[in-house]
Each structure stands twice: as C-alpha cells, then as structure tokens.
Amino acid sequence: MMNNDFLKPALILVLAAILTGLVAWIIPAYHNDFFPIRKMRWFSALLEPAKKDSVYTLPKPHPYQQPALRPFLEKLSAMPTVAGKRGLISSVHDSLSSVASPKTLRIAYYSDSIIEGDLITAPLRHALQETYGGHGVGMMPITSIVSGFRQTIRHSFSKNWESISFMDIDSNHISLGITGYTFIPRPYYLEEKAIDPHAADSLFLADSLFFETDEACSAGESDSLTRYYVDEDPWVEYRAVNIAGGADSFRKIRLFYSHASDSSYVRIIHDAQEPIVMNLTSSDSLQVLDISPSSPTKRLRLEFCKDDPIHVYGVSFDDSEGVYVDNFPIRGYSGLYFQRIHSQLLRDFVQALDYDLIVLQYGGNITHPDNTDYRGYTSALIRTIKHIQAAAGDVPILIVSMHDRAVKMGSRFQSSPDIPLLIAAQREAAEKTNVAFWNVYTAMGGENSMLDFVNHNPPWAGKDYTHFTRRGAERIAELFLEFIQAESQAPLKEE
Amino acid sequence: MEHIIHSILSALAYDPNNPLLFNSVFFLFFFIVVTLFYPLVVHKSRIRVWYLLLVSLYFYYKTSGSFVLLLLITAAINFALGSAIFRAKSVSQKRFWLILSIVWNLGSLGYFKYTNFIIDTINHLFGGSLPMMDIFLPVGISFFTFQTWSYTLDIYFKKIEPITSFRDFAFFVSFFPQLVAGPIVRASYFIPQIHKKLHLDEDTIARAMILIFAGLLKKGVIADYLSINFVDRVFESPALFSGVENLIGVYAYAIQIYCDFSGYSDIAIGLAALLGFNLPINFNSPYKAHNITEFWRRWHISLSSWLRDYLYIPLGGNRKGKPRQYLNLAATMILGGLWHGASWNFVFWGALHGVALIIDKAWLTLKVAQYRIVKILGVIVTFHFVCFAWIFFRAPTFHDAWLIIQRITTAFNANLLPLWLHEYPIVAIVILIGFLSHWQPDSWQRFYERLFRQMPLPIKSLTIALIIWILYQVRSADLQPFIYFQF
C-alpha cells in the first residue's frame, strides 16, 4: 500500500533536483569584483569527475651537484662543529680544495610573507647553530609589521619611523638596506594602512614593463596620509628570547646606517644601564657602528633624534663564531627589482656581513591560476639576479622555487595550474645566470601537496592554502637541510 | 555509458578524503533515493526498521569506512549489558554490570579520543617522551557513545525496560540523521517511536524543509564562509592581526560555531521529521539568553540535559547544600568541556562556564537581577562572556588564546576598522546577516513555515533549487568537516 504523505518529500526533492539543473542552465556567469557569480554545472558535473590537471610539466630535477652551490657546501663541511655533534654534511663529494677551518657562516634568506615571524629561518638557524655554534638571530630591521608574531626576539619600536621598502615605488632615489627596508627617524607618524594586495600586482607590472623609467611609477598614497606629530624621539628596543632559533643574550651588536650629519648621534641603553651617547659618522656610504656590550646583555634600546633624517638599516645580533641566518621577509613582494638596493650599498653590506649564501624564495605574489606566460617574469628575475651578482661577487645565490599553493577551482581546492610554468621560469632564470636552484614544490610532494599540508595534524599550512604554520615551516626547514645534504653527496657532472 | 556507470559505482564506495556530509550533492541523491522507496515500507514497522537500519549503516560506512563495525560492536555490548542490568537479581549485581558498561563506554571513548592527550600530559608532567599513537577518531563516537550509554543508565535508574530486539536497538543507535553530530537522542525518547504508526502532514513537511534548507544556509553560507575566509586565519596567527580584527574574529567565531553546529542539528531534525520521527530540539537561539544558566538551556540542549541527568544529579545536584552544589556544577562543566575535545583548552573552557554558572546561581537570588533593564544588560554581558570563553575553545593553544586577549586589550587599533570593512565587505555582511537572523523574533520562523506551507509544489521545489544554487556559489573549497565531528 502506497502512502501519499510520505511520497511528498521525495516529489519535492526530485523536482528540486531537476529545477536546479534548469536554474544552473539559465543563470549565466557574471564577473564582478564584489562577488563573482560562477556558471553552475549540475548534471554534467554529476557525471564526470571534474579534475583539471595542470597542463604544464615540471622541469626535470638536476641529476648532478650544482656548481653554483659548491663554495657554500665546501665551507659548510669545513665548519668546526660543537663538541659532540656531527656535521650536517660530512664532506662534499669529490672535494679537492681544502678550506681553512672558517669561523663563521652566514645566510641571507629573502622571501615574502611566508617567512614572516622568522618562519623557516628560525628552525634553520636552530638546527645549524646546534651543530656549528653561533649566538644570535642575525640582522634585524628597525620596525616590522609582524614584530608581535616573531618569537625568537622581542622587538618593539616607536611609531615615528618612516619605513621605505620595495613596496614604496615612489621613493626610488633612496636605496634600501640589506633587510629590504630603510628606516628614517621622523617627528611624526602616518595613519596605519593595510597593504593593498593590488598594489603588489602593480609593482610587478611596473617592474617588468617600465622599471627603466622613473616616472612610470605613480605617486603612492603616502602623500595623502595624515601626519600625526609627536615629541618623542624615535626608539627601537630588542629583548633576547631563549627559545629555539633565538638566543638568551646579546653578545656582538652592530648598528648599520648612513646619511648621518656631523651632529648625528645615537643613545644606547644596555639592559638597565646608564645611556651611552655615541656620535655617528657623517657619510653617505654604509657605516657600521660596533655597540657590543662589555658583557652579554638581555635588552638593547636605541634612541635617535626625531629631527635627524639619517638612514638606519638595522641591527645585527651575532658573535665571532658560528652560523647565522638572517630573516628578510617582505610582505606582498614579487622578489623582483632588487635594484632598489643600490649596487654600492649592497656590496658594502655583503662585505660587512660576510655572506656565504643568498637565498631568494619568491613566487607567491606572482602566481595566478590564469597566468600562462612567465617570459616577462623570467627576464625581470634574471635582471634581479645579475644585479645581486654584480654587487655580491662570488657569493652563491640559491633560488628557491614557488612552493605548492592551492586555489579554488570550481568548488574544490587544488594546486594552482600555473605553478609548474612559474617554476620552469624560475629554473630557467637560475640556469641562465648560473645560480643554484631548489624545487621546494617537488620536495613538498608536488601537485596538491598543499592539501596534505593543510590537512596534516597538526596543520602544516593555513586555510588560505598558501602560508605555512610554524610546524609546517619547520618541515620546510627540514626539507631545506635535506636538500643541502643531498647536494653535497650528488655526483659532479663530467665535463 | 560505461564511464558513467563506473563513476557512479566508485562514488558509492567510502572515500577517506571525502567523507559523506549533509551538504554534499551525494547526500541529496542518497536522501532522495531513501525517501522514494520509503512509502513502500513506512507502514510495515518491521520492514521499515530493517530498511532504515541498513540505510543508516551504509551512511555510516560512507562517513567512516570500517568503523561501522565498531558502531555495531558497541551497540551489541550495550544491548547485552542493558538486559544484564535489568535481569540482575541483586543491587550489587546491577552495579557490577553498570560499572562494566561505564568501563566499556568510557574506555572506547577514552581510547579513541584521549589516549594521545593523556600521553602528552604525562610527557609534560614528567618530562618523558612516550611516543604519540596514530589513532583515527571515528566520526560521531562522542555522540553515539553517549546515546548507547543513556540506555544502560536509564535501565539502571529504572526509567525504561530493555528492548527485546537487537535490530530495534541497532536502529536506535545508528539512525543516520543524528548519528554523527547530534542531537544526542535518549533511549527513552526514541524507542517508543520505533514501532509507532507514523504520520506526515503538510505542516511537518514545511517545518522540516525549512529546518533542512535554513540549516544548509547556516552551515554553507555563514559558517563555512566565515571560517575559511576570516576566522581560521585570525586564530591561526593572532599576532598577525590588530586587536580590532581579533575582536571581529572572536565575534565571527561565535556566529560561525553556532551556525555550524545548530545548522547541522536542524538538518538532522528535519531529515528525521520527513521520515516520520521526532528528534528533540538542540539549539534555541542561545545568544538571546539573559544569563549563563539560560544559555545552557538554549545551547546544545541534548548534551547539557544529558550531563544534568547522568552526571550533575547523580553527583547530588543541588540536594546536598550550596557548597556541594557549586562543586557539582564545576565538575560537570569541566567534564563537559573535556567531552568537546582532548585538550586543556576545553577543560579550561568548561571551568570558565562552571565558575560563571556558580556566580550566576548566586546572582539570580538577588532582586536586582529581575529588573527589566538589568535583564537586557544581561543579554549583552552573557553574550560577551560566552565569546570570551570561545577564545579558549577555538585557539589552538593557551598561548594563542592569551595572545588574542592581549591583542584586543593592548593593540586595538580601532582606526583600522574602516580599512577592514573595505577589505572584507562580504565577511562583514555575512557576520551581520548571521547575528540579525539569530536575533530575529521567534515568530518570524513560523512565518517562513507558513509561507512555505502555502506554496504550490513546483514553487517549493524552485525555492529549494535556488537555495542549492546559492549554496553552490558560496561553497568554499572541499567540504570542511563539521566542527563537532571530532567531539
């Protein structure tokens, strides 16, 4: 016996399922910035599993050791280890040169928001310092939008610093420092503003198309921002934090600056001691002021004159021995147009800090699922690398590829289909400039590995399917060290 | 054609990466098939039970794979213990079987849910390094364990007599609408319905459809959208956001967790209603509560009443003096906190609510608490206390929770609000819609039901089709498992 009442829900739902197909068929896609309407697929989507594979293929991995990395590998293998520790790499394959036992080894690690908060670099520094010694977090900027997020050092500062970065495309004449920033003491501060993601895109355009001409870059919004005047002298304060990747105290401290005048000075306060006033050297070139305390301290405060617009680049916390990894994140940055760090200044910095490796890990602000052509990017990246090579001489450069990043395709997340193409472009730029290359995308697990990172327990990546969590960043640091080890054992290419 | 058959067949099997959820297309077709054949069996109660039991077991298989066996084993054990308790001659014998049932239920829940938590706590306390175990948490175990447990407890307290048929009992445990995320249905509430003659009228259909599709909108449009587009980011790295964003994140989480969890319950109640069964209401606009006591009468009602009847009252409730009552309240809330997940954050969250309930009990005895203006203020204060406690509930660690509070209190940056609104207009609109619909008068709900009731059938279907289209537009990513799944 059929019962009509209980049939009604089925009728309503069956008809609804059919009408959904009709609705999907009638309502067209509507592109707009606010809330784009997508064309719904109903019956066709039910029948065929919608999986769009990336049409691009990845470059093949290097079968041989990369010659560009060799000086770094040799130095690392010659580094004396902490008593009782085995070196990360025992020897470099077929090594002939005998490097005299070096005292320090230093890495500059540039990236975008994915290393903000000392992600990736902190576990890397920790692992290297555990093995080879070293005491300090390396180079620090004066102000930072993510100071509260960084755990390896406690960093605070006054508001009245002007901070110029790669993102300020209207102040080309002022060279940036090694951190990618230049900081200028000011008697005022500007109202806060969120970084506009579209500005980052326009930077890429400005860079790849018109970077030769200065007027191509339109004036930024900074002119229209309200200034709030203050009486306070600008200051910056650092406190040592004794956690993995940090250090329990400050030993050797150096201040980097330029453009001081005869009357310029800095007031230095170690711990709670009496302030020491030191005069700065008047010069337009890079000056290094040793402000190390007589015995290790836990807190450093620097005060500058608010009406003295000198260029302050940062403070380095290190020691005379061991390994140092400098964390240089620039949010929203494409990794191009390093020319903003002028050649001479870059050269002076590389010399003063004695770098052994410069890492460039970019691509997150370049990738877009619809991109099909990265030729402009390749040539801009080549220009950036050549600029660094010209200034840094024989310091090895390592290009780290774009990591996996998932985007919404239909209603599912999957690897952005352009990533293999972007990685091929990065690899091509590395090959044309003879610098080293590491494919972190493959190391993560290749296509859709970001989904595994997000779903890992504990999560290795955030729900934006782009940024790593602290645990995920530790994983990337592990992979980085595995890459270094593998390279040291890889066979040499026979010429 | 072969390709089509193949893809349909492969869709029928369990896929660990795509466990079955109510807001999937697969579920829509699953439920259509269930309702299409249901009229053939609905009035033959024995066949009806077999039909729904098999369909439910298949549903659980699609959700959790081979854990369907665990479901059947735990049902069998509780079924046997229930009748053992009933048949026992002496009180001590009854108690023995009851303890066995507690050991089994607490043990299986404890093994799957709390083993790693206990290992981790031991490691922290004694500096050991016992390895964590790789234990997969079966979906819904917290819910069906509490459901089977209520059965043995009710028999022990002589509220019900045991069921004679294991088939009926397995059906009670596995009934798919409430199986994985509640409401927790008591044996005494559900068992009498199993063989009842079932009816379905137009009013019930309208109410059920509104519950199901409003629930899907709550889950798909509000909860999922807010979660992936804002809330997760703030709670993952609070230090990256200003105080004002952290505060919005907390408010957004309050509406997200409500929409997520109550949306799921509503769908469950609606689905059961279309099959002729009545499940108890689980959420009753909780943020309308004037005080914390009332909040717990409106939030996850089936859990709070379970804890009241099987934990708080057996502990002595309010019958052994004020100090003892306060202690009982605190103990109940702390264990209730732990039910939500294995971490000290949940314990602390439970303790916060326990303390608030104690203060509330004292406060409500004062006359001033009855003034109208105080009652209205009470809604605001209660809502903010609940939000404050959510910080500890949602933050991955204590450290993160304090960081959020610190950001809100020391780095508020109210001037960022216009920028935030500019960057996140849709998030802001969704939060607003969420709270407005939550605080709308109860009578509007009945208005929607009447409206739907009066529509001709094709218009009903068209309305549903449009909702499905909206859900498709808003759906973000792979389906996120419902928040309460792992609880």
Short mmCIF file of C-alpha atoms in Angstrom, two decimals, chain A residues 1-24 27-28 33-43 46-49 116 145-146 148-151 159 191-197 228 331 408 410-413 451 454-455 457 459 461-465 468-470, chain B residues 3-4 7-8 18 25 28-29 31-32 35-36 38-44 197-202 205 209 213 225 227-229 232-233 236-240 273-276 394 399 403 407 413 415-416 419 423 425-426 429 452 457-462 464-466 468-469 472-480:
data_model
loop_
_atom_site.label_atom_id
_atom_site.label_comp_id
_atom_site.label_asym_id
_atom_site.label_seq_id
_atom_site.Cartn_x
_atom_site.Cartn_y
_atom_site.Cartn_z
CA MET A 1 0.00 0.00 0.00
CA MET A 2 1.46 3.32 -1.01
CA ASN A 3 1.23 6.24 1.33
CA ASN A 4 1.00 9.57 -0.42
CA ASP A 5 2.03 11.71 2.53
CA PHE A 6 5.43 10.08 2.72
CA LEU A 7 5.87 10.38 -1.03
CA LYS A 8 5.57 14.18 -0.96
CA PRO A 9 9.09 14.95 0.33
CA ALA A 10 10.52 12.74 -2.41
CA LEU A 11 8.46 14.56 -5.05
CA ILE A 12 9.52 17.99 -3.81
CA LEU A 13 13.19 16.95 -3.74
CA VAL A 14 13.19 15.20 -7.12
CA LEU A 15 11.60 18.22 -8.75
CA ALA A 16 14.05 20.48 -6.91
CA ALA A 17 16.98 18.45 -8.26
CA ILE A 18 15.62 18.81 -11.80
CA LEU A 19 14.88 22.52 -11.36
CA THR A 20 18.41 23.05 -10.02
CA GLY A 21 19.66 21.89 -13.40
CA LEU A 22 17.32 24.39 -15.04
CA VAL A 23 18.39 27.24 -12.75
CA ALA A 24 22.04 26.37 -13.37
CA ILE A 27 21.63 31.87 -14.77
CA PRO A 28 24.80 32.94 -16.56
CA ASP A 33 34.88 42.27 -8.24
CA PHE A 34 32.47 42.10 -5.35
CA PHE A 35 31.10 38.61 -5.65
CA PRO A 36 31.67 36.87 -8.98
CA ILE A 37 28.85 34.58 -9.99
CA ARG A 38 30.07 31.33 -11.50
CA LYS A 39 28.21 29.25 -14.01
CA MET A 40 26.87 26.29 -12.13
CA ARG A 41 27.30 22.85 -13.62
CA TRP A 42 24.80 20.36 -12.35
CA PHE A 43 24.06 17.29 -14.44
CA LEU A 46 27.44 14.83 -11.58
CA LEU A 47 28.52 12.51 -14.33
CA GLU A 48 32.11 13.41 -14.91
CA PRO A 49 34.55 13.93 -12.07
CA GLU A 116 57.29 36.39 8.37
CA ILE A 145 54.65 44.86 10.73
CA VAL A 146 54.99 41.40 12.24
CA GLY A 148 54.48 40.66 17.58
CA PHE A 149 54.40 37.45 15.56
CA ARG A 150 58.14 36.87 15.79
CA GLN A 151 59.05 34.76 18.80
CA LYS A 159 55.66 54.81 15.74
CA GLU A 191 47.97 56.72 9.97
CA GLU A 192 48.13 52.96 9.61
CA LYS A 193 47.16 51.39 6.39
CA ALA A 194 46.69 47.84 5.30
CA ILE A 195 48.85 46.65 2.45
CA ASP A 196 46.72 46.59 -0.64
CA PRO A 197 47.20 43.31 -2.48
CA TYR A 228 50.49 62.90 13.48
CA ARG A 331 55.13 41.07 2.52
CA LYS A 408 39.70 27.16 -5.67
CA GLY A 410 35.10 25.21 -9.07
CA SER A 411 34.26 24.32 -5.53
CA ARG A 412 37.48 22.43 -4.73
CA PHE A 413 40.98 23.40 -3.83
CA LEU A 451 46.17 19.96 0.55
CA VAL A 454 46.57 21.91 5.30
CA ASN A 455 45.01 18.62 6.37
CA ASN A 457 47.58 17.02 12.02
CA PRO A 459 48.22 21.60 10.37
CA ALA A 461 49.64 25.21 6.41
CA GLY A 462 46.87 27.71 6.96
CA LYS A 463 43.40 27.60 5.48
CA ASP A 464 44.44 30.11 2.87
CA TYR A 465 46.26 27.16 1.27
CA PHE A 468 52.83 27.63 6.33
CA THR A 469 52.14 27.28 10.02
CA ARG A 470 55.07 27.23 12.44
CA HIS B 3 32.24 5.63 -17.92
CA ILE B 4 29.06 6.90 -16.26
CA SER B 7 31.85 6.85 -11.89
CA ILE B 8 28.53 6.14 -10.13
CA ASN B 18 35.62 12.77 1.05
CA VAL B 25 25.45 16.55 -3.61
CA LEU B 28 20.97 14.91 -1.65
CA PHE B 29 20.69 11.97 -4.03
CA PHE B 31 18.24 11.04 0.63
CA ILE B 32 16.06 11.24 -2.48
CA THR B 35 12.53 8.84 0.50
CA LEU B 36 11.48 7.40 -2.88
CA TYR B 38 10.23 4.82 1.97
CA PRO B 39 6.44 4.99 1.23
CA LEU B 40 6.57 1.27 0.32
CA VAL B 41 7.74 0.27 3.79
CA VAL B 42 6.66 3.03 6.12
CA HIS B 43 3.55 1.27 7.40
CA LYS B 44 5.12 -2.14 7.91
CA LYS B 197 2.31 4.27 13.37
CA LEU B 198 3.91 7.21 11.58
CA HIS B 199 2.21 10.25 10.08
CA LEU B 200 3.40 13.08 7.94
CA ASP B 201 1.31 16.20 7.39
CA GLU B 202 1.87 19.36 5.37
CA ILE B 205 6.87 18.83 5.78
CA MET B 209 12.10 21.61 4.78
CA PHE B 213 17.48 24.24 3.99
CA TYR B 225 32.38 31.17 4.52
CA SER B 227 35.62 30.00 8.81
CA ILE B 228 37.76 29.79 5.73
CA ASN B 229 37.74 33.44 4.83
CA ASP B 232 40.74 30.44 10.79
CA ARG B 233 43.36 32.96 9.81
CA GLU B 236 45.98 30.56 13.46
CA SER B 237 48.21 33.62 13.90
CA PRO B 238 46.58 36.21 16.16
CA ALA B 239 49.77 38.23 16.32
CA LEU B 240 49.42 39.00 12.63
CA ALA B 273 10.85 14.52 10.57
CA LEU B 274 10.46 13.74 6.85
CA LEU B 275 10.85 10.06 7.78
CA GLY B 276 8.17 10.47 10.47
CA ARG B 394 38.89 27.82 19.48
CA HIS B 399 49.46 30.82 24.38
CA LEU B 403 47.75 36.42 22.63
CA ARG B 407 45.99 41.96 21.07
CA ASN B 413 43.86 49.97 16.57
CA ASN B 415 41.26 53.17 13.22
CA LEU B 416 41.78 50.00 11.17
CA LEU B 419 40.04 49.55 6.26
CA GLU B 423 38.95 44.74 2.61
CA PRO B 425 32.96 43.65 2.88
CA ILE B 426 31.42 40.23 2.32
CA ILE B 429 27.87 41.38 5.61
CA PHE B 452 6.47 27.58 2.54
CA LEU B 457 4.61 22.16 -5.02
CA PRO B 458 6.59 23.46 -8.08
CA ILE B 459 7.31 26.74 -6.27
CA LYS B 460 8.52 24.81 -3.24
CA SER B 461 10.90 22.88 -5.45
CA LEU B 462 12.03 26.04 -7.23
CA ILE B 464 14.91 24.74 -2.94
CA ALA B 465 16.64 24.77 -6.32
CA LEU B 466 17.54 28.44 -5.82
CA ILE B 468 21.07 24.90 -3.87
CA TRP B 469 22.31 27.37 -6.47
CA TYR B 472 26.96 26.26 -4.84
CA GLN B 473 28.01 29.88 -5.29
CA VAL B 474 29.15 30.29 -1.70
CA ARG B 475 30.63 26.91 -1.08
CA SER B 476 34.24 27.27 -0.39
CA ALA B 477 36.64 24.52 -1.16
CA ASP B 478 36.39 20.89 -0.20
CA LEU B 479 33.81 20.39 2.44
CA GLN B 480 35.23 21.17 5.83
#
